[in-house]
mmCIF file of C-alpha atoms and ligand atoms in Angstrom:
data_model
loop_
_atom_site.group_PDB
_atom_site.id
_atom_site.type_symbol
_atom_site.label_atom_id
_atom_site.label_comp_id
_atom_site.label_asym_id
_atom_site.label_seq_id
_atom_site.Cartn_x
_atom_site.Cartn_y
_atom_site.Cartn_z
ATOM 1 C CA ASN A 139 -21.066 -5.074 34.398
ATOM 2 C CA SER A 140 -20.161 -8.049 36.584
ATOM 3 C CA GLN A 141 -21.900 -7.389 39.863
ATOM 4 C CA ILE A 142 -21.356 -9.672 42.813
ATOM 5 C CA THR A 143 -24.048 -10.356 45.398
ATOM 6 C CA LEU A 144 -22.805 -11.014 48.911
ATOM 7 C CA ALA A 145 -24.764 -12.436 51.821
ATOM 8 C CA VAL A 146 -23.315 -11.028 55.007
ATOM 9 C CA ARG A 147 -23.856 -12.460 58.474
ATOM 10 C CA VAL A 148 -22.475 -11.416 61.847
ATOM 11 C CA VAL A 149 -21.886 -14.225 64.335
ATOM 12 C CA SER A 150 -21.489 -13.132 67.940
ATOM 13 C CA TYR A 151 -19.352 -15.232 70.325
ATOM 14 C CA GLY A 152 -19.846 -13.061 73.424
ATOM 15 C CA ALA A 153 -17.074 -11.136 75.206
ATOM 16 C CA GLY A 154 -17.139 -8.635 72.364
ATOM 17 C CA LEU A 155 -15.949 -11.207 69.845
ATOM 18 C CA ARG A 156 -17.728 -11.029 66.504
ATOM 19 C CA LEU A 157 -17.156 -12.837 63.239
ATOM 20 C CA LEU A 158 -18.223 -11.320 59.935
ATOM 21 C CA LEU A 159 -19.127 -13.957 57.345
ATOM 22 C CA ALA A 160 -19.523 -12.941 53.718
ATOM 23 C CA GLN A 161 -20.662 -15.463 51.136
ATOM 24 C CA ASP A 162 -20.726 -14.944 47.383
ATOM 25 C CA VAL A 163 -24.336 -15.785 46.410
ATOM 26 C CA THR A 164 -24.203 -14.330 42.877
ATOM 27 C CA GLN A 165 -24.663 -17.730 41.221
ATOM 28 C CA LEU A 166 -27.407 -18.725 43.651
ATOM 29 C CA LYS A 167 -29.334 -15.507 42.951
ATOM 30 C CA LYS A 168 -28.921 -16.022 39.200
ATOM 31 C CA MET A 169 -30.328 -19.542 39.411
ATOM 32 C CA GLU A 170 -33.177 -18.334 41.603
ATOM 33 C CA ARG A 171 -34.040 -15.696 38.969
ATOM 34 C CA MET A 172 -33.885 -18.317 36.209
ATOM 35 C CA ARG A 173 -36.234 -20.586 38.177
ATOM 36 C CA LYS A 174 -38.724 -17.758 38.669
ATOM 37 C CA ASP A 175 -38.565 -16.777 34.975
ATOM 38 C CA PHE A 176 -38.984 -20.390 33.891
ATOM 39 C CA VAL A 177 -42.034 -20.980 36.102
ATOM 40 C CA ALA A 178 -43.557 -17.669 35.005
ATOM 41 C CA ASN A 179 -43.026 -18.418 31.298
ATOM 42 C CA VAL A 180 -44.320 -22.001 31.434
ATOM 43 C CA SER A 181 -47.408 -20.985 33.415
ATOM 44 C CA HIS A 182 -48.076 -18.155 31.029
ATOM 45 C CA GLU A 183 -47.680 -20.375 27.941
ATOM 46 C CA LEU A 184 -50.048 -22.988 29.382
ATOM 47 C CA ARG A 185 -52.898 -20.512 29.584
ATOM 48 C CA THR A 186 -53.712 -20.470 25.856
ATOM 49 C CA PRO A 187 -53.895 -24.268 25.298
ATOM 50 C CA LEU A 188 -55.971 -24.548 28.456
ATOM 51 C CA THR A 189 -58.479 -21.985 27.218
ATOM 52 C CA VAL A 190 -58.729 -23.820 23.882
ATOM 53 C CA LEU A 191 -59.209 -27.190 25.620
ATOM 54 C CA LYS A 192 -61.938 -25.771 27.840
ATOM 55 C CA GLY A 193 -63.706 -24.333 24.827
ATOM 56 C CA TYR A 194 -63.737 -27.679 22.982
ATOM 57 C CA LEU A 195 -64.890 -29.487 26.113
ATOM 58 C CA GLU A 196 -67.819 -27.101 26.432
ATOM 59 C CA THR A 197 -68.755 -27.813 22.802
ATOM 60 C CA LEU A 198 -68.575 -31.561 23.480
ATOM 61 C CA GLN A 199 -70.742 -31.118 26.562
ATOM 62 C CA ASP A 200 -73.340 -29.193 24.559
ATOM 63 C CA MET A 201 -73.374 -31.958 21.907
ATOM 64 C CA ASP A 202 -73.752 -34.714 24.495
ATOM 65 C CA ASP A 203 -77.343 -36.000 24.311
ATOM 66 C CA GLY A 204 -76.869 -38.378 27.238
ATOM 67 C CA GLU A 205 -77.025 -41.482 25.004
ATOM 68 C CA SER A 206 -73.531 -42.605 25.862
ATOM 69 C CA SER A 207 -72.528 -42.716 29.514
ATOM 70 C CA LEU A 208 -68.935 -43.253 28.372
ATOM 71 C CA LEU A 209 -68.964 -39.906 26.571
ATOM 72 C CA THR A 210 -70.680 -38.102 29.457
ATOM 73 C CA ASN A 211 -68.249 -39.580 31.928
ATOM 74 C CA SER A 212 -65.187 -38.842 29.802
ATOM 75 C CA VAL A 213 -66.184 -35.209 29.291
ATOM 76 C CA GLN A 214 -66.787 -34.801 33.026
ATOM 77 C CA GLN A 215 -63.409 -36.311 33.873
ATOM 78 C CA MET A 216 -61.630 -34.131 31.320
ATOM 79 C CA GLN A 217 -63.384 -31.034 32.643
ATOM 80 C CA ALA A 218 -62.370 -31.844 36.213
ATOM 81 C CA GLN A 219 -58.751 -32.348 35.175
ATOM 82 C CA THR A 220 -58.620 -29.147 33.088
ATOM 83 C CA GLU A 221 -60.086 -27.285 36.050
ATOM 84 C CA ARG A 222 -57.324 -28.724 38.225
ATOM 85 C CA MET A 223 -54.678 -27.678 35.735
ATOM 86 C CA GLN A 224 -56.217 -24.197 35.503
ATOM 87 C CA ASN A 225 -56.013 -23.867 39.300
ATOM 88 C CA LEU A 226 -52.378 -24.942 39.240
ATOM 89 C CA VAL A 227 -51.487 -22.424 36.525
ATOM 90 C CA ASP A 228 -53.405 -19.626 38.312
ATOM 91 C CA ASP A 229 -51.643 -20.409 41.603
ATOM 92 C CA LEU A 230 -48.205 -20.506 39.956
ATOM 93 C CA LEU A 231 -48.818 -17.179 38.233
ATOM 94 C CA LEU A 232 -50.044 -15.619 41.471
ATOM 95 C CA LEU A 233 -47.007 -16.935 43.346
ATOM 96 C CA THR A 234 -44.699 -15.456 40.701
ATOM 97 C CA ARG A 235 -46.456 -12.092 40.997
ATOM 98 C CA LEU A 236 -46.127 -12.151 44.778
ATOM 99 C CA GLU A 237 -42.444 -13.020 44.507
ATOM 100 C CA THR A 238 -41.448 -10.549 41.843
ATOM 101 C CA GLN A 239 -43.874 -7.659 41.491
ATOM 102 C CA GLN A 240 -43.150 -4.311 43.070
ATOM 103 C CA ARG A 241 -45.199 -3.515 46.130
ATOM 104 C CA LYS A 242 -48.085 -1.113 45.597
ATOM 105 C CA THR A 243 -49.912 -0.462 48.816
ATOM 106 C CA GLN A 244 -52.988 1.405 49.956
ATOM 107 C CA CYS A 245 -55.069 1.622 53.114
ATOM 108 C CA ILE A 246 -57.107 -1.597 53.111
ATOM 109 C CA ASN A 247 -60.421 -1.998 54.887
ATOM 110 C CA VAL A 248 -59.714 -5.478 56.266
ATOM 111 C CA PRO A 249 -63.078 -5.893 58.084
ATOM 112 C CA ALA A 250 -64.859 -5.258 54.753
ATOM 113 C CA LEU A 251 -62.453 -7.553 52.912
ATOM 114 C CA LEU A 252 -63.005 -10.389 55.416
ATOM 115 C CA THR A 253 -66.774 -9.902 55.289
ATOM 116 C CA GLN A 254 -66.627 -10.223 51.502
ATOM 117 C CA ILE A 255 -64.378 -13.326 51.589
ATOM 118 C CA CYS A 256 -66.531 -15.079 54.208
ATOM 119 C CA LYS A 257 -69.652 -14.361 52.159
ATOM 120 C CA GLU A 258 -68.069 -15.742 48.971
ATOM 121 C CA HIS A 259 -67.122 -18.956 50.736
ATOM 122 C CA SER A 260 -70.379 -19.425 52.607
ATOM 123 C CA VAL A 261 -72.611 -19.210 49.511
ATOM 124 C CA ILE A 262 -71.111 -22.435 48.177
ATOM 125 C CA LEU A 263 -71.510 -24.323 51.458
ATOM 126 C CA ASN A 264 -74.411 -26.618 52.334
ATOM 127 C CA ASN A 265 -74.293 -25.089 55.776
ATOM 128 C CA PRO A 266 -73.471 -21.359 55.368
ATOM 129 C CA GLU A 267 -73.639 -20.869 59.151
ATOM 130 C CA ARG A 268 -70.411 -22.846 59.389
ATOM 131 C CA ILE A 269 -68.284 -19.726 59.003
ATOM 132 C CA GLU A 270 -68.319 -17.324 61.930
ATOM 133 C CA LEU A 271 -66.660 -13.923 61.443
ATOM 134 C CA ILE A 272 -65.636 -12.195 64.655
ATOM 135 C CA LEU A 273 -64.543 -8.594 64.117
ATOM 136 C CA GLY A 274 -62.854 -7.667 67.387
ATOM 137 C CA ALA A 275 -61.200 -4.677 65.711
ATOM 138 C CA GLN A 276 -62.332 -2.359 62.943
ATOM 139 C CA VAL A 277 -58.843 -1.213 61.972
ATOM 140 C CA HIS A 278 -57.552 -0.834 58.425
ATOM 141 C CA ILE A 279 -53.953 -1.624 57.459
ATOM 142 C CA VAL A 280 -51.533 -0.516 54.767
ATOM 143 C CA GLY A 281 -51.287 -3.369 52.316
ATOM 144 C CA GLU A 282 -52.042 -4.910 48.959
ATOM 145 C CA GLU A 283 -55.580 -6.040 48.354
ATOM 146 C CA LEU A 284 -54.789 -8.926 46.011
ATOM 147 C CA ALA A 285 -52.124 -10.382 48.296
ATOM 148 C CA LEU A 286 -54.309 -10.086 51.411
ATOM 149 C CA ARG A 287 -57.353 -11.472 49.622
ATOM 150 C CA SER A 288 -55.357 -14.475 48.379
ATOM 151 C CA ALA A 289 -53.823 -15.173 51.789
ATOM 152 C CA PHE A 290 -57.108 -14.934 53.720
ATOM 153 C CA SER A 291 -59.065 -16.908 51.097
ATOM 154 C CA ASN A 292 -56.535 -19.720 51.090
ATOM 155 C CA LEU A 293 -56.555 -19.989 54.888
ATOM 156 C CA LEU A 294 -60.332 -20.054 54.999
ATOM 157 C CA SER A 295 -60.700 -22.578 52.200
ATOM 158 C CA ASN A 296 -58.125 -24.858 53.867
ATOM 159 C CA ALA A 297 -59.986 -24.688 57.181
ATOM 160 C CA LEU A 298 -63.188 -25.697 55.373
ATOM 161 C CA LYS A 299 -61.452 -28.417 53.334
ATOM 162 C CA TYR A 300 -59.577 -30.061 56.178
ATOM 163 C CA SER A 301 -62.433 -30.250 58.678
ATOM 164 C CA PRO A 302 -65.757 -32.135 58.658
ATOM 165 C CA ASP A 303 -68.560 -30.654 56.560
ATOM 166 C CA ASP A 304 -70.531 -29.472 59.589
ATOM 167 C CA ALA A 305 -67.617 -28.299 61.767
ATOM 168 C CA PRO A 306 -67.540 -24.574 62.573
ATOM 169 C CA VAL A 307 -64.733 -22.331 61.321
ATOM 170 C CA LYS A 308 -63.950 -19.077 63.113
ATOM 171 C CA VAL A 309 -62.390 -16.106 61.321
ATOM 172 C CA ARG A 310 -61.122 -13.323 63.569
ATOM 173 C CA TRP A 311 -59.699 -9.819 63.158
ATOM 174 C CA TYR A 312 -58.397 -8.357 66.416
ATOM 175 C CA GLN A 313 -55.476 -6.449 67.851
ATOM 176 C CA ASN A 314 -53.134 -6.421 70.827
ATOM 177 C CA ALA A 315 -50.361 -4.013 71.836
ATOM 178 C CA GLU A 316 -47.939 -5.146 69.113
ATOM 179 C CA ALA A 317 -49.968 -6.534 66.274
ATOM 180 C CA VAL A 318 -53.191 -6.720 64.342
ATOM 181 C CA ILE A 319 -54.125 -10.332 63.851
ATOM 182 C CA MET A 320 -56.193 -12.244 61.347
ATOM 183 C CA SER A 321 -56.814 -15.817 62.428
ATOM 184 C CA VAL A 322 -58.686 -18.810 61.094
ATOM 185 C CA GLU A 323 -59.515 -21.560 63.536
ATOM 186 C CA ASP A 324 -60.979 -24.944 62.660
ATOM 187 C CA ASN A 325 -61.958 -28.158 64.423
ATOM 188 C CA GLY A 326 -60.479 -30.345 61.738
ATOM 189 C CA GLU A 327 -57.914 -33.083 61.444
ATOM 190 C CA GLY A 328 -54.980 -30.934 62.649
ATOM 191 C CA ILE A 329 -51.352 -31.108 61.548
ATOM 192 C CA ALA A 330 -48.598 -33.158 63.205
ATOM 193 C CA ALA A 331 -45.854 -31.056 64.855
ATOM 194 C CA ALA A 332 -43.247 -32.416 62.435
ATOM 195 C CA ASP A 333 -45.250 -31.229 59.427
ATOM 196 C CA ILE A 334 -45.990 -27.701 60.672
ATOM 197 C CA PRO A 335 -42.649 -26.167 59.595
ATOM 198 C CA ARG A 336 -43.023 -27.711 56.124
ATOM 199 C CA VAL A 337 -46.639 -27.014 55.149
ATOM 200 C CA SER A 338 -45.867 -23.642 53.582
ATOM 201 C CA GLU A 339 -43.267 -25.140 51.217
ATOM 202 C CA ARG A 340 -44.332 -25.337 47.592
ATOM 203 C CA PHE A 341 -46.163 -28.572 46.754
ATOM 204 C CA TYR A 342 -45.856 -29.944 50.277
ATOM 205 C CA ARG A 343 -48.944 -31.919 51.257
ATOM 206 C CA VAL A 344 -49.373 -33.903 54.444
ATOM 207 C CA GLU A 345 -50.135 -37.562 53.822
ATOM 208 C CA ILE A 346 -53.876 -37.884 54.116
ATOM 209 C CA LYS A 347 -55.002 -41.228 55.433
ATOM 210 C CA ARG A 348 -58.670 -40.426 55.515
ATOM 211 C CA SER A 349 -61.587 -41.739 53.536
ATOM 212 C CA LYS A 350 -62.561 -38.273 52.297
ATOM 213 C CA LYS A 351 -59.971 -37.460 49.677
ATOM 214 C CA VAL A 352 -59.173 -33.773 49.742
ATOM 215 C CA GLN A 353 -58.287 -32.109 46.479
ATOM 216 C CA GLY A 354 -55.324 -29.790 46.525
ATOM 217 C CA ILE A 355 -52.117 -28.798 44.833
ATOM 218 C CA GLY A 356 -49.953 -27.763 47.762
ATOM 219 C CA LEU A 357 -49.441 -24.119 46.762
ATOM 220 C CA GLY A 358 -52.033 -22.444 49.002
ATOM 221 C CA LEU A 359 -49.829 -21.924 52.046
ATOM 222 C CA ALA A 360 -46.832 -20.943 49.896
ATOM 223 C CA ILE A 361 -49.071 -18.169 48.533
ATOM 224 C CA VAL A 362 -50.029 -17.201 52.102
ATOM 225 C CA LYS A 363 -46.360 -17.096 53.115
ATOM 226 C CA HIS A 364 -45.322 -14.856 50.205
ATOM 227 C CA ALA A 365 -48.355 -12.586 50.582
ATOM 228 C CA LEU A 366 -47.493 -12.081 54.270
ATOM 229 C CA MET A 367 -43.805 -11.490 53.526
ATOM 230 C CA ARG A 368 -44.892 -8.527 51.408
ATOM 231 C CA HIS A 369 -46.536 -7.089 54.546
ATOM 232 C CA ASP A 370 -43.739 -7.835 57.047
ATOM 233 C CA ALA A 371 -46.304 -10.079 58.654
ATOM 234 C CA ARG A 372 -45.714 -13.531 60.077
ATOM 235 C CA LEU A 373 -47.731 -16.701 60.051
ATOM 236 C CA VAL A 374 -48.109 -18.666 63.278
ATOM 237 C CA ILE A 375 -49.594 -22.150 63.100
ATOM 238 C CA THR A 376 -50.844 -23.962 66.177
ATOM 239 C CA SER A 377 -52.381 -27.359 65.782
ATOM 240 C CA ASP A 378 -53.525 -30.439 67.660
ATOM 241 C CA VAL A 379 -53.906 -33.630 65.663
ATOM 242 C CA GLY A 380 -57.521 -34.740 65.735
ATOM 243 C CA LYS A 381 -58.674 -31.499 67.361
ATOM 244 C CA GLY A 382 -58.009 -28.685 64.928
ATOM 245 C CA SER A 383 -55.696 -25.907 63.805
ATOM 246 C CA CYS A 384 -55.361 -22.178 64.100
ATOM 247 C CA PHE A 385 -53.523 -20.121 61.476
ATOM 248 C CA SER A 386 -52.744 -16.577 62.637
ATOM 249 C CA CYS A 387 -51.314 -13.745 60.536
ATOM 250 C CA TYR A 388 -49.572 -11.104 62.662
ATOM 251 C CA PHE A 389 -49.339 -7.642 61.081
ATOM 252 C CA PRO A 390 -47.133 -5.050 62.815
ATOM 253 C CA ILE A 391 -49.262 -2.440 64.603
ATOM 254 C CA SER A 392 -47.309 0.250 62.710
ATOM 255 C CA GLN A 393 -49.255 -0.745 59.584
ATOM 256 C CA VAL A 394 -52.574 0.450 60.973
ATOM 257 C CA CYS A 395 -53.855 3.339 58.831
ATOM 258 C CA THR A 396 -56.721 5.778 58.731
ATOM 259 C CA PRO A 397 -58.585 5.769 55.437
ATOM 260 C CA LYS A 398 -58.709 9.199 53.793
ATOM 261 C CA THR A 399 -61.916 8.401 52.019
ATOM 262 C CA ASN A 400 -64.130 5.372 52.234
ATOM 263 C CA THR A 401 -61.988 2.817 50.376
ATOM 264 C CA VAL A 402 -63.909 0.639 47.971
ATOM 265 C CA LEU A 403 -62.849 -2.946 47.473
ATOM 266 C CA THR A 404 -62.496 -4.246 43.950
ATOM 267 C CA GLU A 405 -64.840 -6.978 42.805
ATOM 268 C CA PRO A 406 -63.090 -10.359 43.183
HETATM 269 P P1 LIG B 644 -53.339 -27.828 49.466
HETATM 270 O O1 LIG B 644 -54.476 -27.533 50.381
HETATM 271 O O2 LIG B 644 -53.605 -27.466 48.048
HETATM 272 O O3 LIG B 644 -52.828 -29.230 49.611
HETATM 273 P P2 LIG B 644 -51.745 -25.914 51.008
HETATM 274 O O4 LIG B 644 -50.410 -25.356 50.691
HETATM 275 O O5 LIG B 644 -52.865 -24.954 51.200
HETATM 276 O O6 LIG B 644 -52.071 -26.937 49.856
HETATM 277 O O7 LIG B 644 -51.596 -26.783 52.315
HETATM 278 C C1 LIG B 644 -50.520 -27.697 52.439
HETATM 279 C C2 LIG B 644 -50.916 -28.858 53.330
HETATM 280 O O8 LIG B 644 -51.067 -28.393 54.683
HETATM 281 C C3 LIG B 644 -52.238 -29.483 52.973
HETATM 282 O O9 LIG B 644 -52.094 -30.476 51.971
HETATM 283 C C4 LIG B 644 -52.695 -30.081 54.296
HETATM 284 O O10 LIG B 644 -52.096 -31.333 54.468
HETATM 285 C C5 LIG B 644 -52.114 -29.130 55.331
HETATM 286 N N1 LIG B 644 -53.112 -28.145 55.805
HETATM 287 C C6 LIG B 644 -53.293 -26.881 55.378
HETATM 288 N N2 LIG B 644 -54.276 -26.274 56.058
HETATM 289 C C7 LIG B 644 -54.748 -27.179 56.956
HETATM 290 C C8 LIG B 644 -55.782 -27.176 57.967
HETATM 291 N N3 LIG B 644 -56.538 -26.098 58.191
HETATM 292 N N4 LIG B 644 -55.956 -28.317 58.682
HETATM 293 C C9 LIG B 644 -55.197 -29.401 58.465
HETATM 294 N N5 LIG B 644 -54.214 -29.478 57.545
HETATM 295 C C10 LIG B 644 -53.998 -28.397 56.784
#
């Protein structure tokens, strides 16, 4: 009943000399599991009080006759903060699912999925033309709809958030000999080279020294990273400070599939 988990690594020194390193990571794995369980339980438990709070705030809003600006303002502030907390809880729960749930794949119509995501984002923009979708390939891939939807949505919403309101954002789906690639390119503020390796860590946010304060939690790219890990895909970030960024998701070409029937996407 006392299983040991070993992490094994082979170090090669050339001339046929190899060193086998085995490390007992049983305790580390146990703590990792406890962390995941803890985050999952706390996020889950926070859902009920949040729903109750939102309900009462709606009642207060309905009762507000506009006589007291203090009341109106307070309700608005509380609603904004509960919304923020709701987003945090949703993101934590999604991250837990991506980390722990068993993979259940199907043949996903990525061009249709991207069309849907771009549409959803453009309807809330002042300038819907801002998003340009370039479908250089029509291929479908084996994957998980929720994970792909979350990854692509997060990349697109970041590109919109971290670039000026009128700056164009290009979403592409194309393929080369080795991979099928989804990329999001913006003409925004960019990311300094030193920050690039860290942006997909949980809660990591680059210091923003700009007048326009951008709301965020710092979980979006962690979600992207875990969603891509479930697809053996990798994320490549190229960026130029002051010029813009490009986030590319590389899916192995072996994941391309032919749909048996016309796959229907679920409603978001
Ligand atoms: P959030 O957007 O909630 O802060 P993310 O995990 O999505 O969290 O992103 C982490 C950080 O990476 C952001 O705070 C931002 O500093 C930087 N970042 C992400 N996407 C972009 C982008 N397209 N352009 C510039 N910076 C970005």
